[in-house]
Amino acid sequence: MRILSSSFGLTLGIVGLVRLGKEAVETASDVLEIQNVVDVAFGKMSYKIENFADSAIKNFGLSRLSAKKMGSTFMSMGAAMINSMEDASDMAVTLTGRAADMASYFNTKISETETALQ
């Protein structure tokens, strides 16, 4: 009986490691995909969202990945509405921070405040 429970525990451990590996690959893929979006949306202004993302967890409770994803969405919108990339990138970074602030203040999901600001 002891051998059976050891085998079962080993099997569960292997399944857990495989699942962890799969999640790590998916996260890495998401990071690369979002970085490509940042590079395209922000262009030469990408340093702004990079700087924001570096401190987003500390200042806003927002992960780097979420900050970049949301900022890129706002940048795409801003670039379509504003002729100045400088102004559009400033707006995108500001809105990203405001979305995080609003989510915290109103105790809502960040995705809800992002949608409201869009």
XYZ file of N, CA, C and O in Angstrom:
472
model
N 0.823 -1.185 0.000
C 0.000 0.000 0.000
C 0.872 1.256 0.000
O 0.537 2.242 -0.614
N 2.002 1.183 0.730
C 2.904 2.315 0.816
C 3.514 2.630 -0.554
O 3.673 3.792 -0.911
N 3.840 1.629 -1.324
C 4.402 1.834 -2.654
C 3.391 2.510 -3.560
O 3.723 3.407 -4.326
N 2.134 2.100 -3.441
C 1.074 2.689 -4.247
C 0.917 4.173 -3.940
O 0.829 4.997 -4.848
N 0.933 4.555 -2.677
C 0.776 5.972 -2.330
C 2.013 6.770 -2.737
O 1.908 7.930 -3.117
N 3.198 6.175 -2.685
C 4.417 6.854 -3.156
C 4.349 7.097 -4.656
O 4.706 8.173 -5.131
N 3.893 6.101 -5.398
C 3.756 6.245 -6.846
C 2.729 7.316 -7.186
O 2.930 8.122 -8.097
N 1.644 7.329 -6.432
C 0.607 8.327 -6.661
C 1.151 9.733 -6.382
O 0.914 10.664 -7.151
N 1.889 9.884 -5.302
C 2.494 11.177 -4.962
C 3.488 11.625 -6.016
O 3.531 12.797 -6.395
N 4.288 10.696 -6.512
C 5.255 11.008 -7.565
C 4.542 11.433 -8.840
O 4.934 12.414 -9.488
N 3.473 10.736 -9.170
C 2.693 11.087 -10.361
C 2.103 12.486 -10.227
O 2.159 13.287 -11.164
N 1.547 12.804 -9.066
C 0.996 14.142 -8.846
C 2.081 15.205 -8.955
O 1.851 16.286 -9.497
N 3.254 14.896 -8.429
C 4.375 15.834 -8.521
C 4.793 16.090 -9.952
O 5.047 17.235 -10.348
N 4.844 15.058 -10.757
C 5.211 15.195 -12.165
C 4.153 15.987 -12.919
O 4.467 16.881 -13.702
N 2.886 15.699 -12.658
C 1.791 16.438 -13.295
C 1.889 17.924 -12.934
O 1.725 18.801 -13.782
N 2.190 18.204 -11.676
C 2.341 19.590 -11.232
C 3.498 20.290 -11.931
O 3.375 21.447 -12.336
N 4.610 19.602 -12.092
C 5.762 20.184 -12.790
C 5.462 20.449 -14.254
O 5.852 21.487 -14.802
N 4.764 19.535 -14.882
C 4.387 19.726 -16.291
C 3.469 20.929 -16.424
O 3.641 21.778 -17.312
N 2.500 21.038 -15.532
C 1.572 22.173 -15.553
C 2.331 23.488 -15.335
O 2.089 24.472 -16.016
N 3.253 23.499 -14.392
C 4.061 24.683 -14.113
C 4.888 25.070 -15.341
O 4.972 26.242 -15.707
N 5.484 24.086 -16.000
C 6.255 24.350 -17.208
C 5.402 24.935 -18.319
O 5.805 25.879 -18.997
N 4.211 24.399 -18.480
C 3.292 24.896 -19.505
C 2.905 26.340 -19.213
O 2.891 27.188 -20.108
N 2.600 26.646 -17.959
C 2.238 28.013 -17.575
C 3.412 28.974 -17.776
O 3.212 30.125 -18.186
N 4.612 28.514 -17.504
C 5.792 29.358 -17.707
C 5.987 29.692 -19.180
O 6.303 30.837 -19.533
N 5.780 28.725 -20.042
C 5.904 28.956 -21.488
C 4.829 29.929 -21.956
O 5.101 30.847 -22.742
N 3.606 29.772 -21.462
C 2.525 30.675 -21.845
C 2.796 32.102 -21.371
O 2.561 33.063 -22.103
N 3.320 32.245 -20.160
C 3.655 33.573 -19.640
C 4.757 34.211 -20.454
O 4.675 35.402 -20.795
N 5.766 33.449 -20.790
C 6.857 33.978 -21.612
C 6.338 34.423 -22.974
O 6.748 35.467 -23.492
N 5.433 33.671 -23.533
C 4.837 34.033 -24.815
C 4.038 35.326 -24.688
O 4.120 36.200 -25.561
N 3.280 35.459 -23.601
C 2.514 36.690 -23.359
C 3.434 37.895 -23.233
O 3.150 38.963 -23.773
N 4.538 37.727 -22.523
C 5.499 38.818 -22.335
C 6.068 39.264 -23.680
O 6.130 40.464 -23.971
N 6.450 38.322 -24.524
C 6.990 38.666 -25.843
C 5.943 39.344 -26.718
O 6.238 40.317 -27.412
N 4.732 38.838 -26.660
C 3.657 39.411 -27.461
C 3.366 40.850 -27.029
O 3.254 41.748 -27.871
N 3.275 41.082 -25.738
C 2.998 42.434 -25.236
C 4.162 43.361 -25.556
O 3.954 44.529 -25.908
N 5.385 42.867 -25.468
C 6.538 43.718 -25.793
C 6.493 44.150 -27.258
O 6.814 45.291 -27.589
N 6.080 43.246 -28.139
C 5.924 43.607 -29.548
C 4.858 44.685 -29.723
O 5.025 45.624 -30.507
N 3.763 44.560 -28.991
C 2.693 45.550 -29.056
C 3.204 46.905 -28.561
O 2.940 47.943 -29.171
N 3.946 46.903 -27.452
C 4.535 48.144 -26.917
C 5.431 48.786 -27.967
O 5.327 49.998 -28.229
N 6.296 48.002 -28.563
C 7.242 48.538 -29.549
C 6.528 49.155 -30.746
O 6.939 50.202 -31.245
N 5.454 48.526 -31.182
C 4.706 49.047 -32.327
C 3.893 50.276 -31.930
O 3.922 51.305 -32.611
N 3.166 50.177 -30.824
C 2.277 51.270 -30.418
C 3.049 52.523 -30.021
O 2.723 53.626 -30.448
N 4.076 52.369 -29.221
C 4.805 53.518 -28.693
C 5.962 53.972 -29.576
O 6.361 55.137 -29.518
N 6.496 53.058 -30.361
C 7.632 53.428 -31.209
C 8.769 54.021 -30.389
O 9.192 53.439 -29.392
N 9.244 55.200 -30.793
C 10.356 55.853 -30.089
C 9.981 56.293 -28.674
O 10.858 56.586 -27.875
N 8.712 56.315 -28.371
C 8.247 56.737 -27.047
C 8.104 55.550 -26.084
O 7.605 55.710 -24.974
N 8.539 54.367 -26.488
C 8.352 53.174 -25.651
C 9.062 53.289 -24.301
O 8.654 52.656 -23.333
N 10.087 54.125 -24.214
C 10.774 54.293 -22.933
C 9.827 54.811 -21.848
O 10.013 54.527 -20.663
N 8.784 55.534 -22.244
C 7.848 56.083 -21.254
C 7.068 54.978 -20.550
O 6.951 54.971 -19.324
N 6.534 54.045 -21.327
C 5.774 52.965 -20.697
C 6.715 51.997 -19.990
O 6.360 51.404 -18.976
N 7.931 51.850 -20.500
C 8.914 50.999 -19.824
C 9.234 51.569 -18.438
O 9.264 50.830 -17.447
N 9.457 52.875 -18.357
C 9.726 53.512 -17.064
C 8.531 53.389 -16.134
O 8.683 53.122 -14.939
N 7.343 53.603 -16.683
C 6.129 53.465 -15.885
C 5.996 52.032 -15.369
O 5.712 51.808 -14.187
N 6.197 51.064 -16.245
C 6.033 49.653 -15.883
C 7.033 49.219 -14.818
O 6.719 48.364 -13.982
N 8.226 49.830 -14.830
C 9.246 49.482 -13.835
C 8.782 49.746 -12.405
O 9.184 49.045 -11.482
N 7.963 50.757 -12.221
C 7.514 51.104 -10.865
C 6.013 50.888 -10.669
O 5.463 51.269 -9.636
N 5.351 50.296 -11.630
C 3.892 50.147 -11.577
C 3.430 49.289 -10.404
O 2.401 49.592 -9.788
N 4.152 48.253 -10.082
C 3.730 47.386 -8.980
C 3.818 48.135 -7.659
O 2.924 48.047 -6.816
N 4.864 48.904 -7.499
C 5.065 49.654 -6.261
C 4.088 50.829 -6.159
O 3.494 51.055 -5.105
N 3.932 51.564 -7.232
C 3.125 52.776 -7.200
C 1.632 52.553 -7.411
O 0.814 53.349 -6.936
N 1.281 51.490 -8.155
C -0.121 51.298 -8.517
C -0.653 49.890 -8.243
O -1.826 49.624 -8.494
N 0.204 48.974 -7.817
C -0.227 47.597 -7.630
C -0.540 46.907 -8.937
O -1.355 45.993 -9.002
N 0.122 47.346 -9.990
C -0.128 46.862 -11.348
C 1.134 46.162 -11.855
O 2.222 46.725 -11.791
N 0.988 44.945 -12.345
C 2.155 44.212 -12.844
C 2.730 44.891 -14.085
O 2.033 45.649 -14.768
N 4.001 44.602 -14.356
C 4.646 45.152 -15.564
C 3.861 44.754 -16.805
O 3.630 45.575 -17.686
N 3.464 43.498 -16.872
C 2.742 42.998 -18.039
C 1.414 43.735 -18.213
O 1.087 44.187 -19.314
N 0.676 43.887 -17.129
C -0.609 44.599 -17.200
C -0.416 46.059 -17.570
O -1.192 46.617 -18.354
N 0.605 46.686 -16.995
C 0.874 48.096 -17.294
C 1.188 48.281 -18.777
O 0.681 49.207 -19.425
N 2.012 47.413 -19.320
C 2.386 47.518 -20.727
C 1.192 47.231 -21.646
O 0.995 47.916 -22.643
N 0.416 46.235 -21.282
C -0.740 45.879 -22.097
C -1.753 47.022 -22.121
O -2.211 47.446 -23.180
N -2.089 47.531 -20.950
C -3.066 48.602 -20.868
C -2.525 49.879 -21.505
O -3.235 50.558 -22.249
N -1.285 50.212 -21.223
C -0.683 51.405 -21.805
C -0.669 51.359 -23.322
O -0.911 52.367 -23.987
N -0.422 50.193 -23.875
C -0.401 50.048 -25.332
C -1.789 50.235 -25.931
O -1.928 50.808 -27.019
N -2.801 49.768 -25.232
C -4.168 49.978 -25.696
C -4.485 51.464 -25.733
O -4.991 51.987 -26.729
N -4.154 52.167 -24.642
C -4.402 53.604 -24.589
C -3.552 54.361 -25.610
O -3.996 55.345 -26.195
N -2.339 53.877 -25.852
C -1.474 54.524 -26.836
C -2.044 54.371 -28.244
O -2.018 55.320 -29.038
N -2.556 53.207 -28.559
C -3.157 52.994 -29.879
C -4.337 53.929 -30.082
O -4.505 54.513 -31.162
N -5.140 54.090 -29.033
C -6.273 55.009 -29.114
C -5.783 56.445 -29.262
O -6.284 57.198 -30.093
N -4.806 56.826 -28.455
C -4.288 58.192 -28.467
C -3.639 58.548 -29.786
O -3.812 59.659 -30.300
N -2.887 57.623 -30.340
C -2.203 57.882 -31.611
C -3.211 58.129 -32.730
O -2.946 58.893 -33.659
N -4.369 57.497 -32.627
C -5.407 57.689 -33.638
C -6.117 59.032 -33.471
O -6.648 59.573 -34.442
N -6.110 59.583 -32.256
C -6.842 60.821 -31.982
C -5.958 62.064 -31.911
O -6.430 63.170 -32.138
N -4.688 61.863 -31.570
C -3.789 62.987 -31.316
C -2.633 62.932 -32.311
O -2.014 61.881 -32.489
N -2.321 64.040 -32.933
C -1.256 64.056 -33.935
C 0.136 63.919 -33.334
O 1.041 63.436 -33.993
N 0.320 64.339 -32.103
C 1.628 64.312 -31.468
C 1.852 62.990 -30.728
O 1.110 62.655 -29.798
N 2.882 62.254 -31.125
C 3.221 61.008 -30.435
C 3.625 61.298 -28.988
O 3.363 60.499 -28.098
N 4.254 62.427 -28.784
C 4.653 62.838 -27.434
C 3.417 62.973 -26.545
O 3.359 62.424 -25.445
N 2.419 63.715 -27.024
C 1.194 63.918 -26.250
C 0.403 62.623 -26.096
O -0.153 62.339 -25.028
N 0.339 61.828 -27.151
C -0.399 60.563 -27.099
C 0.237 59.607 -26.087
O -0.468 58.955 -25.308
N 1.565 59.552 -26.060
C 2.240 58.655 -25.120
C 2.076 59.146 -23.682
O 1.905 58.343 -22.770
N 2.119 60.466 -23.481
C 1.871 61.012 -22.139
C 0.464 60.657 -21.669
O 0.260 60.258 -20.515
N -0.507 60.797 -22.569
C -1.891 60.464 -22.242
C -2.023 58.979 -21.895
O -2.672 58.611 -20.915
N -1.392 58.127 -22.673
C -1.485 56.683 -22.455
C -0.928 56.289 -21.091
O -1.550 55.509 -20.355
N 0.212 56.832 -20.745
C 0.827 56.516 -19.454
C -0.038 57.053 -18.313
O -0.288 56.367 -17.320
N -0.527 58.266 -18.464
C -1.381 58.862 -17.432
C -2.663 58.064 -17.239
O -3.065 57.775 -16.105
N -3.315 57.693 -18.335
C -4.547 56.916 -18.232
C -4.309 55.544 -17.600
O -5.161 55.043 -16.856
N -3.176 54.965 -17.872
C -2.853 53.670 -17.273
C -2.781 53.800 -15.755
O -3.350 52.986 -15.018
N -2.107 54.835 -15.292
C -2.045 55.080 -13.854
C -3.400 55.398 -13.253
O -3.753 54.921 -12.168
N -4.197 56.200 -13.955
C -5.531 56.565 -13.459
C -6.445 55.348 -13.396
O -7.262 55.224 -12.484
N -6.330 54.455 -14.354
C -7.144 53.234 -14.332
C -6.836 52.410 -13.084
O -7.752 51.907 -12.416
N -5.558 52.292 -12.757
C -5.165 51.552 -11.551
C -5.661 52.265 -10.295
O -6.150 51.622 -9.358
N -5.542 53.584 -10.264
C -6.046 54.360 -9.119
C -7.548 54.173 -8.946
O -8.038 53.976 -7.828
N -8.277 54.256 -10.050
C -9.731 54.121 -9.986
C -10.143 52.724 -9.516
O -11.074 52.583 -8.720
N -9.448 51.711 -9.992
C -9.764 50.342 -9.582
C -9.564 50.191 -8.078
O -10.389 49.573 -7.392
N -8.512 50.772 -7.578
C -8.249 50.707 -6.144
C -9.290 51.497 -5.366
O -9.843 51.019 -4.372
N -9.577 52.694 -5.803
C -10.506 53.578 -5.098
C -11.927 53.003 -5.056
O -12.582 53.020 -4.026
N -12.381 52.499 -6.204
C -13.745 51.984 -6.284
C -13.837 50.490 -5.997
O -14.912 49.906 -6.093
N -12.688 49.879 -5.672
C -12.622 48.454 -5.357
C -13.230 47.606 -6.474
O -14.106 46.773 -6.255
N -12.766 47.873 -7.696
C -13.221 47.126 -8.865
C -12.023 46.456 -9.522
O -10.877 46.708 -9.162
N -12.297 45.659 -10.496
C -11.223 45.018 -11.260
C -10.602 46.055 -12.188
O -11.298 46.915 -12.732
N -9.307 45.936 -12.383
C -8.595 46.864 -13.262
C -9.160 46.809 -14.677
O -9.242 47.834 -15.359
N -9.600 45.645 -15.117
C -10.161 45.521 -16.465
C -11.432 46.343 -16.601
O -11.708 46.872 -17.700
N -12.202 46.472 -15.528
C -13.416 47.266 -15.583
C -13.113 48.758 -15.734
O -13.764 49.454 -16.508
N -12.119 49.235 -15.002
C -11.771 50.656 -15.117
C -11.097 50.934 -16.451
O -11.309 51.999 -17.030
N -10.338 49.990 -16.946
C -9.724 50.162 -18.257
C -10.810 50.311 -19.323
O -10.757 51.217 -20.163
N -11.810 49.452 -19.269
C -12.911 49.522 -20.220
C -13.669 50.836 -20.094
O -14.014 51.463 -21.105
N -13.896 51.285 -18.876
C -14.606 52.542 -18.667
C -13.828 53.719 -19.268
O -14.426 54.617 -19.870
N -12.513 53.710 -19.137
C -11.710 54.801 -19.685
C -11.591 54.729 -21.203
O -11.392 55.740 -21.852
N -11.725 53.551 -21.747
C -11.664 53.421 -23.199
C -12.891 54.051 -23.800
O -12.920 54.597 -24.849
